[in-house]
Short mmCIF file of C-alpha atoms in Angstrom, two decimals:
data_model
loop_
_atom_site.label_atom_id
_atom_site.label_comp_id
_atom_site.label_asym_id
_atom_site.label_seq_id
_atom_site.Cartn_x
_atom_site.Cartn_y
_atom_site.Cartn_z
CA UNK A 1 -23.60 -43.89 25.76
CA UNK A 2 -26.37 -46.21 27.94
CA UNK A 3 -24.53 -45.26 31.27
CA UNK A 4 -24.44 -41.16 30.46
CA UNK A 5 -28.12 -41.72 29.34
CA UNK A 6 -29.02 -43.41 32.70
CA UNK A 7 -27.10 -41.09 34.72
CA UNK A 8 -28.96 -37.81 32.72
CA UNK A 9 -32.37 -39.56 33.58
CA UNK A 10 -31.52 -39.94 37.34
CA UNK A 11 -29.73 -36.79 37.82
CA UNK A 12 -31.55 -34.12 35.66
CA UNK A 13 -29.77 -31.04 37.32
CA UNK A 14 -26.43 -32.11 35.91
CA UNK A 15 -27.88 -32.58 32.82
CA UNK A 16 -29.04 -29.21 32.66
CA UNK A 17 -25.91 -27.85 34.06
CA UNK A 18 -24.13 -29.79 31.45
CA UNK A 19 -26.09 -28.57 28.57
CA UNK A 20 -26.03 -24.85 29.74
CA UNK A 21 -21.94 -24.76 30.27
CA UNK A 22 -21.71 -26.51 26.83
CA UNK A 23 -24.16 -23.16 25.03
CA UNK A 24 -22.14 -20.71 27.33
CA UNK A 25 -18.59 -21.74 25.76
CA UNK A 26 -20.11 -22.34 22.30
CA UNK A 27 -21.90 -18.68 22.50
CA UNK A 28 -18.78 -16.84 24.03
CA UNK A 29 -16.58 -18.76 21.17
CA UNK A 30 -19.15 -17.32 18.71
CA UNK A 31 -18.74 -13.86 19.42
CA UNK A 32 -14.89 -13.79 19.96
CA UNK A 33 -14.46 -15.54 16.49
CA UNK A 34 -12.65 -13.64 14.16
CA UNK A 35 -14.64 -13.03 10.77
CA UNK A 36 -12.87 -12.50 7.36
CA UNK A 37 -13.83 -12.76 3.65
CA UNK A 38 -11.03 -15.50 2.98
CA UNK A 39 -9.21 -18.53 5.24
CA UNK A 40 -6.40 -17.47 6.44
CA UNK A 41 -4.42 -19.63 4.17
CA UNK A 42 -0.58 -19.40 3.62
CA UNK A 43 -0.07 -19.46 -0.08
CA UNK A 44 3.72 -20.33 -1.18
CA UNK A 45 3.66 -17.22 -3.88
CA UNK A 46 6.03 -14.44 -4.49
CA UNK A 47 6.44 -11.77 -6.88
CA UNK A 48 9.37 -9.76 -8.03
CA UNK A 49 8.73 -6.46 -9.43
CA UNK A 50 11.30 -4.15 -11.05
CA UNK A 51 10.73 -0.40 -12.22
CA UNK A 52 12.83 0.91 -14.79
CA UNK A 53 11.34 4.58 -15.80
CA UNK A 54 10.77 4.75 -19.85
CA UNK A 55 12.21 1.56 -20.64
CA UNK A 56 10.20 -0.35 -23.47
CA UNK A 57 8.76 -3.70 -22.97
CA UNK A 58 11.51 -5.45 -25.25
CA UNK A 59 14.34 -3.52 -23.23
CA UNK A 60 12.21 -4.71 -20.01
CA UNK A 61 12.39 -8.26 -21.19
CA UNK A 62 16.26 -8.51 -22.33
CA UNK A 63 17.93 -6.64 -19.40
CA UNK A 64 15.69 -7.42 -16.37
CA UNK A 65 13.17 -10.46 -17.04
CA UNK A 66 15.20 -12.81 -18.34
CA UNK A 67 17.97 -12.50 -15.75
CA UNK A 68 15.18 -12.60 -12.87
CA UNK A 69 13.97 -15.52 -14.35
CA UNK A 70 17.19 -17.14 -14.38
CA UNK A 71 18.27 -16.33 -10.74
CA UNK A 72 15.07 -17.74 -9.51
CA UNK A 73 14.63 -21.11 -11.57
CA UNK A 74 17.06 -22.32 -9.52
CA UNK A 75 15.00 -22.36 -6.76
CA UNK A 76 13.69 -25.92 -5.48
CA UNK A 77 9.95 -26.33 -5.34
CA UNK A 78 8.88 -24.23 -7.85
CA UNK A 79 5.46 -25.12 -9.26
CA UNK A 80 4.81 -22.27 -11.91
CA UNK A 81 7.02 -19.37 -13.16
CA UNK A 82 5.11 -16.68 -14.77
CA UNK A 83 6.85 -13.14 -16.38
CA UNK A 84 5.34 -10.16 -18.11
CA UNK A 85 7.41 -7.24 -19.16
CA UNK A 86 5.30 -3.78 -19.68
CA UNK A 87 6.35 -0.20 -20.31
CA UNK A 88 9.24 0.45 -17.38
CA UNK A 89 7.79 -2.52 -15.26
CA UNK A 90 8.96 -6.40 -15.08
CA UNK A 91 6.81 -8.67 -12.68
CA UNK A 92 7.84 -12.08 -12.23
CA UNK A 93 5.45 -14.29 -10.28
CA UNK A 94 6.67 -17.57 -8.80
CA UNK A 95 4.46 -19.82 -7.24
CA UNK A 96 5.94 -22.84 -5.10
CA UNK A 97 4.09 -26.61 -4.10
CA UNK A 98 1.81 -25.89 -1.24
CA UNK A 99 3.92 -28.28 0.82
CA UNK A 100 6.79 -25.28 0.88
CA UNK A 101 6.93 -22.59 3.63
CA UNK A 102 5.66 -19.12 1.71
CA UNK A 103 8.47 -17.84 4.37
CA UNK A 104 10.98 -19.57 3.35
CA UNK A 105 10.39 -19.13 -0.29
CA UNK A 106 9.99 -15.76 -0.41
CA UNK A 107 13.74 -15.57 1.70
CA UNK A 108 14.96 -17.73 -0.97
CA UNK A 109 13.75 -15.74 -4.03
CA UNK A 110 15.40 -12.52 -2.06
CA UNK A 111 18.56 -14.40 -1.99
CA UNK A 112 18.45 -15.14 -5.66
CA UNK A 113 17.41 -11.58 -6.55
CA UNK A 114 20.31 -9.78 -4.84
CA UNK A 115 22.79 -12.06 -6.76
CA UNK A 116 21.66 -10.56 -10.06
CA UNK A 117 21.13 -6.96 -8.87
CA UNK A 118 24.33 -5.90 -10.55
CA UNK A 119 23.58 -7.41 -13.94
CA UNK A 120 20.60 -5.06 -13.82
CA UNK A 121 20.07 -1.49 -15.97
CA UNK A 122 21.63 1.43 -13.55
CA UNK A 123 18.39 3.27 -14.08
CA UNK A 124 16.45 0.66 -12.86
CA UNK A 125 15.58 0.41 -9.25
CA UNK A 126 15.61 -1.57 -6.53
CA UNK A 127 13.80 -4.75 -6.80
CA UNK A 128 10.71 -5.47 -4.64
CA UNK A 129 9.52 -8.78 -3.74
CA UNK A 130 6.20 -9.46 -2.35
CA UNK A 131 4.74 -11.95 -0.83
CA UNK A 132 1.40 -13.06 -1.82
CA UNK A 133 -1.11 -12.58 1.10
CA UNK A 134 -4.72 -12.95 0.50
CA UNK A 135 -5.75 -12.02 4.26
CA UNK A 136 -4.01 -8.64 3.65
CA UNK A 137 -6.51 -7.43 0.74
CA UNK A 138 -8.26 -4.06 0.62
CA UNK A 139 -10.94 -3.89 2.71
CA UNK A 140 -11.94 -0.46 2.19
CA UNK A 141 -11.96 1.84 -0.31
CA UNK A 142 -12.66 5.77 -0.13
CA UNK A 143 -13.18 8.04 -2.67
CA UNK A 144 -12.14 11.94 -1.81
CA UNK A 145 -14.01 14.70 -4.24
CA UNK A 146 -13.68 18.35 -4.29
CA UNK A 147 -14.07 21.32 -6.65
CA UNK A 148 -10.48 22.53 -5.91
CA UNK A 149 -7.80 21.11 -8.64
CA UNK A 150 -6.78 18.15 -7.94
CA UNK A 151 -3.47 18.84 -6.48
CA UNK A 152 -5.29 20.36 -3.70
CA UNK A 153 -7.14 17.46 -3.26
CA UNK A 154 -4.52 15.00 -3.11
CA UNK A 155 -2.92 16.73 -0.62
CA UNK A 156 -5.87 16.86 1.96
CA UNK A 157 -6.29 13.15 1.04
CA UNK A 158 -2.61 12.31 1.99
CA UNK A 159 -2.14 14.82 5.03
CA UNK A 160 -5.40 15.19 6.77
CA UNK A 161 -6.79 11.49 5.88
CA UNK A 162 -4.24 8.96 4.87
CA UNK A 163 -1.90 9.96 7.95
CA UNK A 164 -4.58 9.71 10.42
CA UNK A 165 -6.06 6.38 8.98
CA UNK A 166 -2.76 4.75 9.13
CA UNK A 167 -2.72 5.43 13.16
CA UNK A 168 -5.46 2.94 13.31
CA UNK A 169 -4.45 -0.23 15.44
CA UNK A 170 -4.80 -3.40 12.64
CA UNK A 171 -4.61 -0.95 9.17
CA UNK A 172 -1.77 -2.38 7.50
CA UNK A 173 -1.20 0.42 4.63
CA UNK A 174 -3.34 3.05 2.97
CA UNK A 175 -2.49 3.89 -0.71
CA UNK A 176 -3.40 6.92 -2.75
CA UNK A 177 -5.26 6.08 -6.37
CA UNK A 178 -5.35 8.68 -8.82
CA UNK A 179 -3.85 11.68 -7.02
CA UNK A 180 -1.54 14.37 -8.48
CA UNK A 181 1.39 15.20 -6.51
CA UNK A 182 3.63 18.62 -6.59
CA UNK A 183 6.13 18.36 -8.67
CA UNK A 184 8.69 20.92 -9.83
CA UNK A 185 9.24 20.77 -13.70
CA UNK A 186 12.43 22.31 -15.21
CA UNK A 187 11.71 22.71 -18.60
CA UNK A 188 14.84 23.13 -20.60
CA UNK A 189 15.21 24.75 -23.64
CA UNK A 190 17.59 23.24 -26.24
CA UNK A 191 18.72 26.34 -28.11
CA UNK A 192 19.76 28.26 -24.72
CA UNK A 193 21.50 24.91 -23.57
CA UNK A 194 23.41 24.99 -26.84
CA UNK A 195 24.63 28.54 -27.00
CA UNK A 196 25.93 28.26 -23.48
CA UNK A 197 27.30 24.73 -24.48
CA UNK A 198 25.91 22.68 -21.54
CA UNK A 199 24.40 19.12 -21.43
CA UNK A 200 21.76 17.48 -19.69
CA UNK A 201 24.02 15.94 -17.55
CA UNK A 202 25.18 19.38 -16.04
CA UNK A 203 21.96 20.62 -15.50
CA UNK A 204 21.16 17.41 -13.65
CA UNK A 205 24.42 17.47 -11.33
CA UNK A 206 23.66 21.37 -10.39
CA UNK A 207 20.13 20.10 -9.29
CA UNK A 208 21.15 17.36 -7.33
CA UNK A 209 24.36 19.31 -5.79
CA UNK A 210 22.09 22.58 -5.18
CA UNK A 211 19.31 20.73 -3.86
CA UNK A 212 20.21 18.51 -0.99
CA UNK A 213 19.98 18.70 3.11
CA UNK A 214 23.05 17.22 4.87
CA UNK A 215 24.09 16.68 8.43
CA UNK A 216 26.72 19.04 9.60
CA UNK A 217 27.95 17.61 12.65
CA UNK A 218 28.10 18.92 16.59
CA UNK A 219 28.98 21.80 18.01
CA UNK A 220 30.19 21.11 22.02
CA UNK A 221 29.35 24.33 23.80
CA UNK A 222 30.41 23.58 27.64
CA UNK A 223 28.04 21.38 28.66
CA UNK A 224 25.55 21.77 25.94
CA UNK A 225 25.84 19.81 22.63
CA UNK A 226 24.04 21.21 19.44
CA UNK A 227 23.35 19.36 16.17
CA UNK A 228 23.77 21.37 12.82
CA UNK A 229 22.36 20.62 9.54
CA UNK A 230 22.37 22.36 6.58
CA UNK A 231 19.04 23.86 5.13
CA UNK A 232 19.48 23.11 1.38
CA UNK A 233 15.84 21.74 0.44
CA UNK A 234 14.19 24.06 -2.11
CA UNK A 235 10.89 24.56 -1.32
CA UNK A 236 9.64 27.26 -3.63
CA UNK A 237 10.02 26.90 -7.30
CA UNK A 238 11.57 30.52 -7.72
CA UNK A 239 14.65 29.26 -5.63
CA UNK A 240 15.43 26.86 -8.49
CA UNK A 241 15.65 29.23 -11.31
CA UNK A 242 19.07 30.53 -9.19
CA UNK A 243 20.87 27.72 -8.94
CA UNK A 244 24.10 28.00 -10.64
CA UNK A 245 25.36 25.54 -13.68
CA UNK A 246 28.08 26.38 -15.04
CA UNK A 247 30.45 29.22 -15.70
CA UNK A 248 31.11 30.84 -19.00
CA UNK A 249 33.48 33.30 -19.70
CA UNK A 250 33.22 34.86 -16.28
CA UNK A 251 29.10 34.75 -16.36
CA UNK A 252 27.15 32.50 -13.96
CA UNK A 253 24.56 30.51 -15.98
CA UNK A 254 21.79 29.53 -13.82
CA UNK A 255 18.62 27.37 -14.42
CA UNK A 256 16.84 30.39 -15.28
CA UNK A 257 18.93 31.32 -18.49
CA UNK A 258 18.44 27.87 -19.97
CA UNK A 259 14.84 26.43 -18.90
CA UNK A 260 11.63 27.61 -17.58
CA UNK A 261 10.53 26.26 -14.05
CA UNK A 262 6.93 25.42 -13.49
CA UNK A 263 5.46 24.34 -10.09
CA UNK A 264 3.34 22.13 -11.37
CA UNK A 265 2.08 18.12 -10.65
CA UNK A 266 3.28 14.54 -11.68
CA UNK A 267 2.19 12.79 -14.89
CA UNK A 268 -0.81 11.15 -14.14
CA UNK A 269 -0.83 7.29 -14.56
CA UNK A 270 -3.94 6.35 -12.85
CA UNK A 271 -7.57 8.35 -12.59
CA UNK A 272 -10.20 7.93 -10.45
CA UNK A 273 -13.76 9.29 -10.85
CA UNK A 274 -16.91 10.06 -8.67
CA UNK A 275 -19.86 10.72 -10.04
CA UNK A 276 -17.92 11.90 -13.49
CA UNK A 277 -15.95 14.23 -11.57
CA UNK A 278 -12.13 13.92 -10.77
CA UNK A 279 -11.52 12.03 -7.58
CA UNK A 280 -8.74 10.46 -5.03
CA UNK A 281 -9.15 7.28 -4.01
CA UNK A 282 -7.87 5.81 -0.45
CA UNK A 283 -7.29 1.92 -0.65
CA UNK A 284 -7.09 0.49 3.12
CA UNK A 285 -5.79 -3.00 3.57
CA UNK A 286 -5.53 -4.37 6.85
CA UNK A 287 -2.91 -6.42 8.38
CA UNK A 288 -2.79 -10.13 7.93
CA UNK A 289 -4.59 -12.24 10.48
CA UNK A 290 -7.21 -9.88 11.89
CA UNK A 291 -10.87 -9.28 11.73
CA UNK A 292 -11.94 -7.24 8.68
CA UNK A 293 -15.20 -6.37 10.11
CA UNK A 294 -13.89 -4.60 13.29
CA UNK A 295 -11.07 -3.15 11.24
CA UNK A 296 -13.43 -1.64 8.96
CA UNK A 297 -15.84 -0.70 11.56
CA UNK A 298 -12.90 1.16 13.50
CA UNK A 299 -12.10 2.87 10.23
CA UNK A 300 -15.10 4.21 9.39
CA UNK A 301 -15.54 5.53 12.66
CA UNK A 302 -11.98 7.45 12.68
CA UNK A 303 -13.04 8.73 8.96
CA UNK A 304 -16.35 10.48 10.50
CA UNK A 305 -14.37 12.09 12.90
CA UNK A 306 -12.04 13.37 10.41
CA UNK A 307 -15.05 14.30 7.77
CA UNK A 308 -16.31 16.92 10.71
CA UNK A 309 -12.61 18.45 10.32
CA UNK A 310 -12.35 18.88 6.48
CA UNK A 311 -13.22 22.10 4.59
CA UNK A 312 -17.00 21.99 3.94
CA UNK A 313 -16.31 21.54 -0.24
CA UNK A 314 -14.38 18.48 0.25
CA UNK A 315 -16.60 15.19 0.13
CA UNK A 316 -15.70 11.91 1.36
CA UNK A 317 -17.90 8.83 0.44
CA UNK A 318 -16.87 5.01 1.06
CA UNK A 319 -17.30 3.33 -2.25
CA UNK A 320 -16.49 0.00 -1.27
CA UNK A 321 -16.42 -2.01 1.74
CA UNK A 322 -15.91 -5.70 2.15
CA UNK A 323 -17.05 -5.44 5.70
CA UNK A 324 -20.89 -5.46 4.30
CA UNK A 325 -20.39 -8.43 2.47
CA UNK A 326 -19.03 -10.29 5.30
CA UNK A 327 -22.12 -9.34 7.70
CA UNK A 328 -24.75 -9.98 5.39
CA UNK A 329 -23.09 -13.36 5.06
CA UNK A 330 -22.72 -13.73 9.37
CA UNK A 331 -26.02 -12.69 9.35
CA UNK A 332 -27.18 -15.57 7.08
CA UNK A 333 -25.37 -18.03 9.01
CA UNK A 334 -26.82 -16.99 12.09
CA UNK A 335 -30.27 -17.27 10.69
CA UNK A 336 -29.47 -20.62 9.44
CA UNK A 337 -28.08 -21.73 12.86
CA UNK A 338 -31.46 -20.37 15.14
CA UNK A 339 -33.42 -22.04 12.37
CA UNK A 340 -31.65 -25.42 12.54
CA UNK A 341 -31.04 -25.47 16.11
CA UNK A 342 -35.28 -25.10 16.37
CA UNK A 343 -35.97 -27.90 13.95
CA UNK A 344 -33.53 -30.03 15.84
CA UNK A 345 -35.32 -29.58 18.79
CA UNK A 346 -38.88 -30.06 17.80
CA UNK A 347 -37.75 -33.04 15.85
CA UNK A 348 -36.44 -34.22 19.35
CA UNK A 349 -39.39 -33.40 21.32
CA UNK A 350 -41.88 -35.33 19.51
CA UNK A 351 -39.27 -38.36 19.51
#
């Protein structure tokens, strides 16, 4: 230390350049530093979610949750195992010890769950295994509202906003909450079905067979090769009325004879409101380990361009912006850094 002090006193230009080089490197590193609300910590936690529509909580507990718990309980390094069974949904949370790798833990959970899939009910959907990642939390919530029907607002939010936001580099996922998607409903009449001796399974099989689009192979014509596909997917609700279900005494029973077809919307399970009016919320999540502030600014810039092309009666508002809180903390940190440097310089000057 004495030699360094002596060198700096004898060669003030060298000392000045040394301090300036450290200052430049520190400033460049500070500008390029990633900014996020939470540190990039890898928590070894996994969740197993199984959906069985229409099942009661008791049925979910006995037929799904217990099988999942028994399978994953044999994995080594489990710190806590927690489950919840609700209507149509089973969720099992597995938290491992911190020294266990999150990727290895998720893969072991996936392997164990695959072994019990044959024991689950046939009506249950495929299990979803998610790895808990705090850095991939939502960064923006965008509310889309209008005086139009909720189904039309959902289509605008999905086709004109959601799909264009998902193309931004760094955006991991855009979810729609509170929307009502189009759903063609076939409302059966029990009396008519009994008269024609038709069951619900017959109707379901007819809808499944007649509303399908299958590949038709290839057609070779000289040097050309054409791909053939069947255009069997129905779009108009009126086409569903003409689907044949069965034949009774040389009479073809169609959907129109035993049911009413309605071009409506799916049953609402979530709802969002903006100033007392129904709205559709877009939840934007970023990819893991990326700069939250930079991604939020890019999303808002793209959103401004999208808003200019939307109909005049559609309103788009950013109701939650995580980057504002982060920017406020960063400005406070910069203020304290400058103040601390100034006070340190004053103290050194007087000494």
